XYZ file of C-alpha atoms in Angstrom:
758
model
C 44.465 7.156 -34.719
C 47.108 5.980 -32.393
C 47.266 2.609 -30.679
C 46.911 4.221 -27.270
C 43.933 6.052 -28.273
C 42.412 3.046 -29.781
C 43.184 1.377 -26.513
C 41.264 3.973 -24.510
C 38.138 3.998 -26.729
C 38.097 0.153 -26.617
C 38.870 -0.025 -22.955
C 35.930 2.578 -22.340
C 33.582 0.905 -24.690
C 34.421 -2.855 -22.955
C 33.639 -1.140 -19.526
C 30.298 0.172 -20.778
C 29.278 -3.026 -22.263
C 30.291 -4.942 -19.011
C 28.360 -2.812 -16.924
C 25.285 -3.007 -18.950
C 25.464 -6.780 -19.016
C 25.604 -6.560 -15.198
C 22.645 -4.404 -15.109
C 20.802 -6.697 -17.077
C 21.588 -9.677 -14.678
C 20.639 -7.996 -11.459
C 16.817 -7.679 -10.814
C 15.297 -4.378 -10.718
C 13.836 -3.168 -7.255
C 10.258 -3.006 -8.582
C 10.539 -6.406 -10.085
C 11.266 -8.278 -6.846
C 10.427 -5.906 -3.818
C 6.788 -6.859 -3.459
C 7.944 -10.281 -2.248
C 11.085 -8.683 -0.121
C 11.250 -7.532 3.369
C 10.697 -4.152 3.188
C 13.503 -3.218 5.761
C 16.060 -4.762 3.780
C 15.081 -3.073 0.721
C 14.819 0.176 2.552
C 18.548 -0.038 3.154
C 19.160 -0.046 -0.722
C 17.299 2.965 -1.471
C 19.018 6.168 -1.952
C 18.847 8.293 0.699
C 18.843 11.610 -1.202
C 15.712 10.341 -3.540
C 13.831 9.015 -0.505
C 11.127 10.793 1.486
C 10.853 9.212 4.861
C 7.377 9.700 6.575
C 5.969 8.814 10.092
C 3.175 6.602 10.307
C 0.008 8.082 12.102
C -1.680 5.627 14.368
C 1.078 3.209 14.752
C 1.689 -0.345 13.167
C -1.121 -1.668 10.750
C -2.675 -4.727 11.875
C -3.269 -6.047 8.139
C -0.820 -4.792 5.691
C -2.143 -6.859 2.921
C -5.661 -5.111 3.100
C -6.010 -2.268 0.672
C -10.119 -2.330 0.029
C -10.975 1.085 1.638
C -14.700 -0.290 1.404
C -13.939 -2.393 4.447
C -14.939 -0.544 7.404
C -11.641 -0.213 9.706
C -9.157 -0.268 6.620
C -6.028 1.753 7.225
C -5.372 4.398 4.759
C -2.787 6.863 6.257
C 0.083 4.589 5.777
C 0.631 6.336 2.546
C -2.581 4.834 0.841
C -4.719 7.518 0.363
C -1.671 9.953 0.206
C 0.122 8.783 -2.546
C -2.048 6.257 -4.369
C -5.721 7.121 -4.089
C -6.616 10.582 -5.596
C -9.916 12.700 -4.921
C -11.960 14.311 -7.410
C -11.170 17.663 -5.711
C -9.160 18.661 -2.763
C -9.690 21.909 -0.216
C -6.895 23.918 0.967
C -7.807 25.019 4.665
C -5.043 27.745 4.630
C -6.055 29.352 1.545
C -9.756 28.372 1.119
C -8.766 26.950 -2.431
C -11.134 24.545 -3.848
C -8.956 22.551 -6.087
C -9.971 20.392 -9.276
C -8.004 17.433 -9.473
C -9.531 14.423 -11.121
C -12.479 16.395 -11.874
C -12.306 19.900 -13.549
C -15.445 21.274 -12.008
C -19.039 20.638 -10.669
C -22.161 22.466 -10.737
C -25.911 22.134 -9.259
C -29.201 22.233 -10.821
C -30.947 25.445 -9.921
C -33.210 23.587 -7.112
C -30.341 21.896 -5.719
C -31.529 18.364 -6.150
C -28.773 17.441 -9.011
C -25.283 17.845 -9.035
C -23.020 17.473 -12.202
C -19.482 16.451 -12.083
C -17.292 16.957 -14.943
C -14.264 14.538 -15.075
C -10.869 15.460 -16.418
C -9.831 14.066 -19.775
C -6.427 12.146 -19.723
C -6.502 10.856 -16.255
C -5.731 6.843 -16.233
C -5.485 4.115 -13.720
C -2.286 2.512 -12.795
C -3.137 -0.474 -15.117
C -3.407 1.928 -18.079
C -7.453 1.962 -17.916
C -8.887 5.360 -18.639
C -10.673 7.042 -15.825
C -14.051 8.242 -16.779
C -17.721 8.754 -15.545
C -18.239 4.899 -15.715
C -15.998 4.719 -12.715
C -17.775 7.380 -10.671
C -21.622 6.173 -11.515
C -20.314 2.523 -10.753
C -19.161 3.737 -7.260
C -22.263 5.453 -6.361
C -24.145 2.593 -7.426
C -22.212 -0.102 -5.837
C -22.270 1.824 -2.307
C -26.266 2.164 -2.774
C -26.232 -1.607 -3.771
C -24.260 -2.989 -0.531
C -25.375 -0.323 2.099
C -24.808 -0.003 4.897
C -22.150 -2.627 5.042
C -19.310 -0.901 3.236
C -17.539 2.341 4.409
C -19.488 5.734 3.276
C -22.220 3.461 1.859
C -24.766 4.538 4.777
C -24.175 8.254 4.215
C -24.466 7.925 0.519
C -27.726 5.988 0.841
C -28.945 8.871 2.909
C -28.272 11.643 0.464
C -28.166 10.153 -2.880
C -31.077 8.580 -4.832
C -29.117 7.765 -8.151
C -26.126 8.325 -10.250
C -26.176 8.783 -14.010
C -23.724 8.971 -16.759
C -24.554 11.813 -19.168
C -21.397 11.239 -21.268
C -18.069 9.646 -20.798
C -16.603 12.544 -18.722
C -20.010 13.972 -17.197
C -21.919 12.541 -14.142
C -25.341 13.370 -13.008
C -25.878 12.873 -9.114
C -29.747 12.961 -8.162
C -30.124 13.953 -4.798
C -32.962 12.716 -2.543
C -33.685 16.225 -1.444
C -32.370 19.801 -2.078
C -28.827 20.157 -0.789
C -26.305 22.955 -1.754
C -23.487 21.361 0.309
C -23.044 17.767 -1.020
C -19.893 18.992 -2.689
C -18.445 19.927 0.614
C -19.489 16.643 2.311
C -16.591 14.144 2.059
C -18.744 11.333 3.380
C -20.758 11.379 0.253
C -18.610 13.220 -2.465
C -15.132 12.611 -3.432
C -13.642 15.699 -1.747
C -10.748 15.986 0.900
C -11.445 18.605 3.665
C -9.915 16.885 6.510
C -7.746 13.649 6.651
C -9.639 11.970 3.655
C -12.983 10.791 2.245
C -15.252 8.825 -0.176
C -12.859 7.956 -3.128
C -13.545 6.177 -6.467
C -13.515 2.669 -7.421
C -12.033 1.200 -10.664
C -14.973 -0.122 -12.151
C -13.248 -2.846 -14.602
C -11.712 -4.450 -11.463
C -14.651 -4.297 -8.766
C -17.496 -5.005 -11.244
C -16.120 -8.757 -10.865
C -15.992 -8.892 -7.189
C -18.958 -10.780 -5.792
C -18.174 -10.239 -2.086
C -16.549 -6.685 -1.468
C -16.115 -7.616 2.008
C -13.878 -10.374 1.481
C -11.753 -8.706 -1.400
C -8.428 -7.218 -0.103
C -7.511 -5.299 -3.355
C -3.913 -6.674 -2.803
C -2.223 -9.073 -5.328
C 1.561 -8.392 -6.401
C 0.938 -10.474 -9.560
C -1.895 -8.180 -10.594
C -0.610 -5.100 -9.647
C -3.060 -4.314 -6.880
C -3.800 -2.176 -5.447
C -4.887 -0.311 -8.877
C -4.879 3.401 -8.320
C -4.547 6.946 -10.236
C -2.041 8.560 -7.853
C 1.864 9.051 -8.718
C 3.332 6.276 -6.641
C 2.818 2.529 -6.550
C 3.249 0.040 -3.652
C 6.377 -2.121 -3.790
C 6.996 -3.531 -0.460
C 5.034 -3.793 2.896
C 4.780 -4.829 6.438
C 2.956 -4.038 9.534
C 5.384 -0.980 10.115
C 6.748 -0.140 6.744
C 5.348 0.697 3.416
C 7.528 1.392 0.593
C 6.318 3.283 -2.771
C 8.277 4.162 -5.889
C 7.202 7.054 -8.183
C 5.361 5.834 -11.550
C 6.535 7.331 -14.711
C 3.276 6.737 -16.331
C 1.355 8.792 -13.886
C -1.490 10.641 -15.768
C -0.486 13.819 -13.945
C 2.953 14.327 -15.589
C 1.160 14.179 -19.020
C -1.748 16.307 -18.363
C -0.217 18.710 -15.669
C 3.519 18.578 -16.873
C 4.470 17.775 -13.319
C 6.391 15.061 -11.254
C 6.782 14.495 -7.698
C 10.503 14.975 -6.753
C 11.025 11.952 -4.354
C 11.477 8.899 -6.219
C 10.706 6.583 -3.257
C 8.353 7.288 -0.336
C 8.712 5.477 2.699
C 5.874 5.545 5.465
C 7.286 3.871 8.752
C 6.376 3.489 12.269
C 9.457 3.622 14.532
C 7.593 3.272 17.836
C 7.475 5.728 20.732
C 7.936 9.353 20.408
C 11.418 9.373 21.633
C 12.397 6.701 19.137
C 10.971 8.726 16.312
C 12.463 11.802 17.551
C 16.004 10.214 17.770
C 15.478 8.979 13.972
C 14.595 12.566 12.889
C 17.781 13.937 15.064
C 19.779 11.743 12.823
C 18.098 12.800 9.303
C 16.519 9.320 9.351
C 12.791 10.518 9.433
C 11.859 13.712 7.205
C 8.298 14.024 8.942
C 6.770 13.271 12.046
C 3.054 13.260 12.821
C 2.981 15.038 16.070
C 5.154 15.226 19.129
C 5.379 17.298 22.378
C 6.895 20.829 22.506
C 9.553 19.576 24.727
C 10.612 16.548 22.688
C 10.508 19.115 19.679
C 13.134 21.292 21.226
C 15.445 18.500 22.060
C 15.520 17.384 18.378
C 15.948 20.901 16.976
C 18.952 21.212 19.296
C 20.349 18.098 17.860
C 19.233 18.605 14.165
C 19.276 22.317 13.185
C 17.473 21.519 10.204
C 14.304 20.729 12.004
C 11.668 23.107 11.626
C 7.862 23.166 12.719
C 4.747 25.318 11.318
C 5.497 28.019 13.643
C 8.874 29.955 14.155
C 8.373 29.962 17.920
C 6.455 28.777 20.879
C 3.815 27.131 20.779
C 5.267 25.949 17.278
C 2.217 24.039 16.518
C -0.372 24.107 13.854
C -3.827 24.584 14.795
C -5.831 21.342 13.742
C -9.603 21.761 12.882
C -10.583 18.606 15.182
C -11.284 19.595 18.794
C -10.539 17.075 21.391
C -13.365 15.901 23.810
C -14.281 13.206 26.064
C -16.633 11.148 24.463
C -19.519 9.671 26.672
C -22.002 7.251 25.754
C -25.799 8.281 25.515
C -27.202 4.848 25.473
C -26.088 3.737 29.071
C -27.369 5.131 32.415
C -26.438 7.331 34.245
C -24.438 8.900 30.998
C -27.762 9.572 29.508
C -28.725 12.174 31.990
C -27.730 15.836 31.098
C -26.789 16.901 34.434
C -24.185 13.973 34.875
C -22.639 14.909 31.627
C -22.383 18.613 32.683
C -21.120 17.465 36.091
C -18.255 15.710 34.379
C -17.588 18.863 32.156
C -17.400 21.013 34.921
C -14.948 18.834 37.126
C -12.283 18.977 34.340
C -9.642 21.624 34.759
C -8.894 22.434 31.146
C -6.064 24.967 32.068
C -4.411 22.072 33.954
C -4.435 19.967 30.852
C -3.133 22.541 28.401
C -0.329 23.652 30.889
C 0.690 19.787 31.747
C -0.292 17.737 28.820
C 0.181 20.282 26.125
C 2.989 22.262 27.336
C 0.755 25.342 26.656
C 0.911 24.723 22.977
C -3.127 24.890 22.592
C -6.229 26.153 24.079
C -9.297 24.885 26.229
C -12.331 24.430 24.167
C -16.067 24.576 24.861
C -17.392 23.441 21.290
C -16.622 20.575 18.894
C -15.556 23.370 16.248
C -11.863 24.966 15.708
C -11.408 28.444 16.225
C -11.044 29.505 12.587
C -11.960 32.592 11.233
C -15.516 31.230 9.586
C -16.168 29.864 12.938
C -15.419 32.861 15.004
C -17.456 34.908 12.663
C -20.800 32.440 13.451
C -19.804 32.824 17.423
C -20.066 36.573 17.088
C -23.524 36.617 15.298
C -25.977 38.295 17.806
C -28.276 35.066 17.942
C -25.445 32.836 18.746
C -23.921 35.248 21.176
C -27.685 35.258 23.013
C -27.255 31.674 23.470
C -23.635 31.603 24.905
C -24.818 34.440 27.164
C -27.682 32.468 28.393
C -25.680 29.565 29.378
C -23.101 31.743 30.895
C -25.841 33.290 33.254
C -26.298 29.572 34.481
C -22.563 29.051 35.137
C -21.953 26.746 32.358
C -19.817 29.105 30.334
C -17.420 32.215 30.887
C -15.936 34.657 28.640
C -12.314 35.410 28.791
C -11.623 38.926 27.856
C -7.899 38.498 27.536
C -8.239 35.737 24.502
C -11.588 36.771 23.383
C -12.733 33.287 23.729
C -15.449 31.316 25.690
C -14.659 28.772 28.225
C -16.197 26.025 30.386
C -14.978 26.981 33.878
C -13.643 24.734 36.159
C -16.342 24.455 38.808
C -16.532 21.433 41.105
C -18.956 23.059 43.449
C -21.577 23.488 40.783
C -20.871 19.803 39.715
C -21.614 18.567 42.821
C -24.829 20.754 42.828
C -25.792 18.998 39.500
C -25.235 15.564 40.826
C -27.316 16.223 43.897
C -30.032 17.744 41.960
C -30.708 14.201 40.381
C -30.358 12.184 43.438
C -26.574 11.419 43.615
C -24.856 11.064 47.048
C -21.275 10.470 47.837
C -20.617 6.987 49.292
C -18.128 6.333 52.059
C -15.100 5.801 49.667
C -15.631 9.328 48.225
C -17.189 7.616 44.881
C -20.535 9.311 43.839
C -23.598 6.805 44.022
C -26.416 6.928 41.901
C -30.154 6.885 43.046
C -30.501 3.106 42.055
C -27.539 2.451 44.263
C -24.725 1.982 41.734
C -21.300 3.682 41.907
C -20.239 6.369 39.225
C -17.891 4.153 37.464
C -16.308 4.891 34.032
C -13.855 2.737 31.886
C -12.036 5.383 29.829
C -10.380 4.124 26.505
C -7.338 5.780 25.396
C -5.732 5.235 21.921
C -2.189 3.865 22.553
C -0.155 5.340 19.463
C -0.931 9.050 19.973
C 0.953 10.396 22.685
C -1.227 13.568 22.823
C -4.230 11.290 24.202
C -2.215 9.583 26.469
C -1.083 12.874 28.061
C -4.475 14.054 28.174
C -5.648 10.713 30.132
C -2.696 11.205 32.606
C -4.111 14.680 33.665
C -7.815 13.824 33.162
C -8.035 10.705 35.032
C -6.734 12.099 38.636
C -8.858 14.959 37.977
C -12.290 12.987 37.880
C -11.003 10.461 40.427
C -10.609 13.507 42.946
C -14.084 14.503 42.034
C -15.489 11.179 42.778
C -15.776 9.205 39.629
C -14.136 5.684 39.827
C -12.226 5.926 36.366
C -10.385 2.893 34.930
C -8.026 3.646 32.210
C -7.777 1.264 29.198
C -5.130 1.834 26.803
C -5.653 0.157 23.481
C -4.388 -0.097 19.997
C -6.043 1.662 17.032
C -8.044 -1.543 15.724
C -9.800 -1.942 19.396
C -10.335 1.970 19.497
C -12.027 2.038 16.203
C -14.080 -1.043 16.985
C -15.441 0.390 20.184
C -16.523 3.684 18.455
C -18.149 1.893 15.700
C -20.166 -0.286 17.868
C -20.767 1.950 20.622
C -19.316 -0.496 23.219
C -17.736 2.207 25.480
C -18.401 4.136 28.445
C -16.129 6.962 27.589
C -13.505 7.466 24.996
C -10.746 10.228 24.183
C -11.564 11.290 20.820
C -11.802 14.187 18.301
C -14.638 15.299 15.830
C -14.220 16.863 12.405
C -14.940 18.506 10.150
C -16.330 21.755 10.910
C -13.568 24.008 9.419
C -15.461 26.348 7.491
C -19.203 25.608 8.017
C -20.647 24.392 11.492
C -23.177 22.536 9.933
C -21.034 19.574 9.176
C -20.100 18.979 12.995
C -23.591 19.902 14.252
C -25.350 17.202 11.728
C -23.457 14.570 13.170
C -25.632 13.858 16.166
C -28.818 13.417 13.946
C -30.932 10.617 14.799
C -30.445 9.020 11.203
C -27.274 8.103 12.399
C -28.444 6.543 15.312
C -27.597 2.685 15.790
C -28.382 0.451 18.621
C -25.059 -0.546 20.895
C -23.331 -3.474 18.990
C -24.352 -2.331 15.291
C -22.016 0.035 13.671
C -22.526 3.691 13.369
C -22.213 4.991 9.717
C -18.607 6.446 10.647
C -16.221 7.295 13.515
C -17.789 10.849 13.781
C -21.412 9.586 13.063
C -23.160 9.812 16.190
C -21.063 6.961 18.169
C -22.680 8.362 21.350
C -26.195 6.982 20.220
C -28.014 10.219 20.721
C -31.516 10.679 19.573
C -33.580 14.053 19.674
C -36.526 14.903 17.163
C -36.401 18.642 17.808
C -32.594 18.698 17.276
C -33.268 16.623 13.831
C -35.950 19.120 12.645
C -33.503 21.983 13.031
C -30.613 20.168 11.170
C -33.204 19.072 8.538
C -34.031 22.795 7.935
C -30.529 23.917 7.871
C -29.587 21.151 5.125
C -31.594 23.095 2.677
C -30.335 26.440 3.316
C -26.976 27.633 1.103
C -23.920 28.579 3.078
C -24.278 31.644 1.182
C -27.175 32.770 3.257
C -25.066 33.367 6.384
C -27.732 35.101 8.392
C -30.141 31.952 8.074
C -27.504 29.462 8.855
C -26.477 31.402 11.934
C -29.968 31.386 13.112
C -30.322 27.921 12.920
C -26.864 27.208 14.235
C -28.164 29.070 17.572
C -31.045 26.967 17.753
C -29.177 23.732 17.207
C -26.207 25.152 19.677
C -28.973 25.805 22.372
C -29.899 22.168 22.594
C -26.311 20.864 22.087
C -25.387 22.798 25.274
C -28.240 21.693 26.862
C -27.826 17.851 26.383
C -24.146 17.634 25.601
C -24.611 14.984 23.030
C -20.902 14.620 22.705
C -19.740 14.429 26.189
C -17.283 16.987 27.707
C -15.158 19.176 25.647
C -11.462 19.540 26.719
C -9.162 21.192 24.196
C -8.585 22.598 20.785
C -6.598 20.483 18.529
C -2.884 21.242 17.886
C -0.473 19.481 15.777
C 3.356 19.951 16.260
C 4.437 18.567 12.891
C 8.212 18.608 12.371
C 10.117 18.620 8.985
C 13.610 17.927 8.504
C 14.918 19.987 5.811
C 18.274 18.355 5.367
C 17.153 16.441 2.326
C 13.866 17.940 1.478
C 12.760 21.650 1.264
C 9.812 23.653 0.410
C 7.386 22.686 3.398
C 4.487 24.817 4.245
C 4.605 27.015 7.372
C 3.535 30.099 8.867
C 5.869 32.186 6.778
C 4.835 30.621 3.544
C 1.343 28.966 4.459
C 0.475 27.672 0.843
C -1.097 24.672 2.275
C -1.844 23.086 5.711
C 1.061 20.402 6.768
C -0.869 17.073 7.626
C 1.255 14.245 6.569
C -1.514 11.701 7.428
C -4.222 13.415 5.515
C -4.774 12.510 1.752
C -3.831 16.373 1.036
C -0.262 15.275 1.827
C -0.252 14.398 -1.940
C -0.517 18.163 -2.593
C 2.122 18.796 -0.061
C 4.672 16.694 -2.044
C 3.648 17.666 -5.664
C 1.718 21.081 -5.241
C -1.324 22.032 -7.321
C -2.776 24.275 -9.948
C -4.324 27.264 -8.411
C -8.015 27.460 -9.127
C -8.720 30.312 -11.430
C -5.303 30.996 -12.584
C -3.776 27.518 -13.430
C -0.495 28.614 -11.761
C 1.311 25.870 -10.006
C 1.611 26.237 -6.380
C 4.025 24.750 -3.893
C 5.734 21.355 -3.640
C 8.752 19.975 -2.116
C 12.249 19.391 -3.737
C 15.502 18.155 -2.727
C 18.066 20.441 -1.233
C 20.803 19.393 -3.529
C 20.063 18.836 -7.022
C 22.569 17.665 -9.960
C 22.167 19.145 -13.371
C 22.995 17.662 -16.795
C 22.786 18.736 -20.503
C 20.413 16.632 -22.682
C 19.775 16.831 -26.379
C 15.895 16.586 -27.274
C 15.183 13.907 -29.886
C 11.597 14.928 -30.282
C 9.477 17.602 -29.328
C 8.826 18.033 -25.640
C 5.921 20.113 -23.763
C 6.582 22.416 -21.108
C 7.362 20.545 -17.831
C 8.140 21.208 -14.366
C 11.290 19.605 -13.029
C 11.810 18.298 -9.543
C 13.614 21.772 -8.505
C 9.929 23.100 -9.206
C 11.067 25.305 -12.103
C 9.465 25.147 -15.520
C 11.177 24.303 -18.628
C 10.487 24.168 -22.213
C 8.930 23.836 -24.515
C 11.432 22.291 -26.815
C 11.790 21.346 -30.158
C 13.748 18.190 -31.475
C 17.306 19.237 -31.964
C 17.498 21.696 -29.174
C 19.438 21.182 -25.697
C 18.879 22.010 -22.085
C 20.626 21.804 -18.890
C 18.080 20.533 -16.418
C 17.797 18.393 -13.178
C 19.362 14.684 -13.762
C 16.280 13.182 -12.401
C 14.517 14.903 -15.110
C 16.961 13.937 -17.783
C 16.706 10.235 -16.806
C 13.034 10.427 -17.148
C 13.168 12.005 -20.465
C 16.032 9.803 -21.950
C 13.945 6.735 -20.567
C 10.968 7.746 -22.470
C 12.994 8.335 -25.957
C 12.418 11.933 -25.773
C 16.068 13.165 -25.329
C 19.528 11.794 -25.175
C 22.741 12.669 -23.309
C 24.667 12.416 -26.454
C 24.782 15.252 -29.140
C 23.768 14.510 -32.467
C 26.820 13.196 -34.810
C 27.849 15.620 -37.385
C 29.077 13.904 -40.645
C 31.663 16.064 -42.483
C 31.266 16.852 -46.310
C 33.991 14.917 -48.255
C 34.509 14.126 -51.898
C 37.231 11.157 -51.801
C 35.420 7.897 -50.665
C 38.471 6.767 -48.709
C 38.979 9.893 -46.837
C 35.152 9.793 -46.085
C 35.274 6.584 -44.867
C 37.987 7.251 -42.519
C 36.728 10.790 -41.198
C 33.258 8.896 -40.628
C 35.233 6.294 -38.504
C 36.901 9.023 -36.734
C 33.772 10.891 -36.141
C 32.022 7.600 -34.522
C 35.010 7.271 -32.510
C 34.923 10.978 -31.251
C 31.213 10.682 -30.573
C 31.543 7.522 -28.624
C 34.277 9.162 -26.438
C 32.424 12.491 -25.754
C 29.427 10.456 -24.624
C 31.255 8.129 -22.445
C 31.221 10.479 -19.537
C 27.697 10.728 -19.681
C 27.123 7.327 -20.150
C 29.288 6.650 -17.275
C 27.388 9.255 -14.908
C 23.986 7.770 -15.960
C 25.168 4.110 -15.313
C 26.636 5.263 -11.872
C 23.274 6.451 -10.986
C 21.718 3.035 -11.690
C 24.316 1.267 -9.846
C 23.996 3.416 -6.810
C 20.372 2.462 -6.657
C 21.285 -1.057 -7.056
C 23.983 -0.923 -4.374
C 23.339 -3.507 -1.814
C 21.715 -5.984 -4.298
C 24.649 -7.059 -5.830
C 26.410 -10.176 -3.775
C 27.004 -13.326 -5.599
C 26.710 -11.888 -9.148
C 29.615 -9.393 -8.340
C 32.098 -11.994 -8.945
C 30.580 -12.973 -12.231
C 30.175 -9.503 -13.670
C 33.655 -8.650 -12.831
C 35.047 -11.841 -14.755
C 32.796 -10.791 -17.642
C 34.253 -7.180 -17.848
C 37.710 -8.485 -17.587
C 37.160 -10.838 -20.244
C 35.820 -8.262 -22.441
C 38.841 -6.044 -21.746
C 41.263 -8.760 -22.359
C 39.436 -9.324 -25.928
C 39.652 -5.689 -26.717
C 43.488 -5.306 -25.889
C 43.933 -8.850 -27.935
C 42.127 -7.124 -30.883
C 44.303 -3.990 -30.694
C 47.619 -5.907 -31.059
C 46.230 -8.080 -33.648
C 45.456 -5.075 -35.573
C 49.023 -3.637 -35.017
C 50.754 -7.090 -36.139
C 48.474 -7.101 -39.080
């Protein structure tokens, strides 16, 4: 080999050694970041590998609280989307009931027991297997501490006991026959809307004496422990950074990995600020913005898209909006007063001004989804609606085919007068006991939708003669007012009546009643403090009827609806919910929309995990959806061990492969396999057959050098990726590493010349 070639090989090897030394001296992002400022760390993340998501609900007051058992704990900052996982998920667009941590469930013939079959191979992030012990422990824990913990009041209402049949089978014993428990996310780990009850790691919480004082956050112990594909690496009130786990159970069981290496949930502030960030490709998904702002963003960034391809752009959310009125205070406990408020609201004006015509007025706390429309058209339900239409409380809109509450201030005045109200000299209504009709309206500050509703609603009610005072509060104060019932009125929403009206109508059962000051069982559990034994009796009967018996369910729905429309336990309906959720497709593609509605688009729900990674289609096992990078680099790897079939970050399936085979795959997947020791960037070395020992030695040396040279390019490429990820971290170490590299190169050159002289 010539001196020049020797010099080139030695120089390349020296550079590789120097770079490896540099990597050993610079601490990894994960090792140090939990104690770093997330905003500083954020600047170091490779943008093309990072998904940036808007936080719904604004800043998080306590970013160190990750114990979802504590009422009021935030979970929509990426926690229940990326780290917590459900036993099952429900896809509102396709109707799929998706097994995830569990494989299936089944009822006993009398619907008094429910058996859950856990998927084998699921592990917690600390390596402990997820088994039936965790599920049984969770139910017993909630029963033990009820009603103090989140979901514990609901669990105690429905669940008598939880038993372990074997390591992967759980028996839930119900207090009474209930064929809907598998759909009730308040007492069963299934996500229909937003999120629901989760499962606790028994090996951690069994050691906790007071769960209300345990925040489940400790960087030294790796808390919060979870089963999801991401781990938390840095937090603040406005930014949460997560890194993909190479040891996620789903990779081994399903053969898939989420494409984003990092996911950042961030609160940038007002709508205008978030819009500007997306216009500059600095935000990949926004929770909700107004149509006008969306169009401005799209003008500046043509990569931005929404659910619909044209106006009104938005996705119909299953949680209708309403003016929630307390039932525990006079005069709001008088149905005529509640109906007067409802008839004084011009919903068409709210739709036109606040929503820019992107939604519909609503007469009920149920979404206008196909399963609900089927109930509305049942003869017994239609008879109830026609009854209230004759009395002037409802009208049928032939054009839209929907029922509506009319804007009728004249009838509203008649109702108030019928119960003894009179207008005072200042135009404000006065009750029979001489008190003015005053109302403090609580409006949650972070949601532009609610604030825009209030901007139209408040003047309408004042014009009618209600002295309304608007109080804009942060999410924590909003939630506290709901739980304790310490409000007159609040702009709220209700879920989850997406496929079965039972789950919405059941929310006003008296079993959820609590006196003002005591926390309601949940944010949708009779926060108004309504009590009616007649209504309870209907709901109790309905509870035992399977959803498959549609006629019987519709009959009971009609009976409950008759009372619901009479008393208005909720308050006053306003609109159907709409969510305009823009996605920037500059870095990430594959988002669902009306042209490919493979799942609903909500990034603040726990189902956002499925938006990122996709899911196996029930019945076929075919993997559906997921997002991927727009631009993907590919490299050739040589498999050193047998590798099972896997899905790359390009959403294509590869393999299976035998040891010795080669394939060109996404660089991200190649890096993962090489790190696991399953593949190499270098082809296997081939030693020529020789008979003369001296020649054999020379040829072997040449072969080794040739292999080293051929592998240099791939090594440099792999190291370049590592260095890129560490860019920005190297400061004072840069000079030291450069000196080391130069020293090694000088030694290599000196060695060459020494060989030449010899």
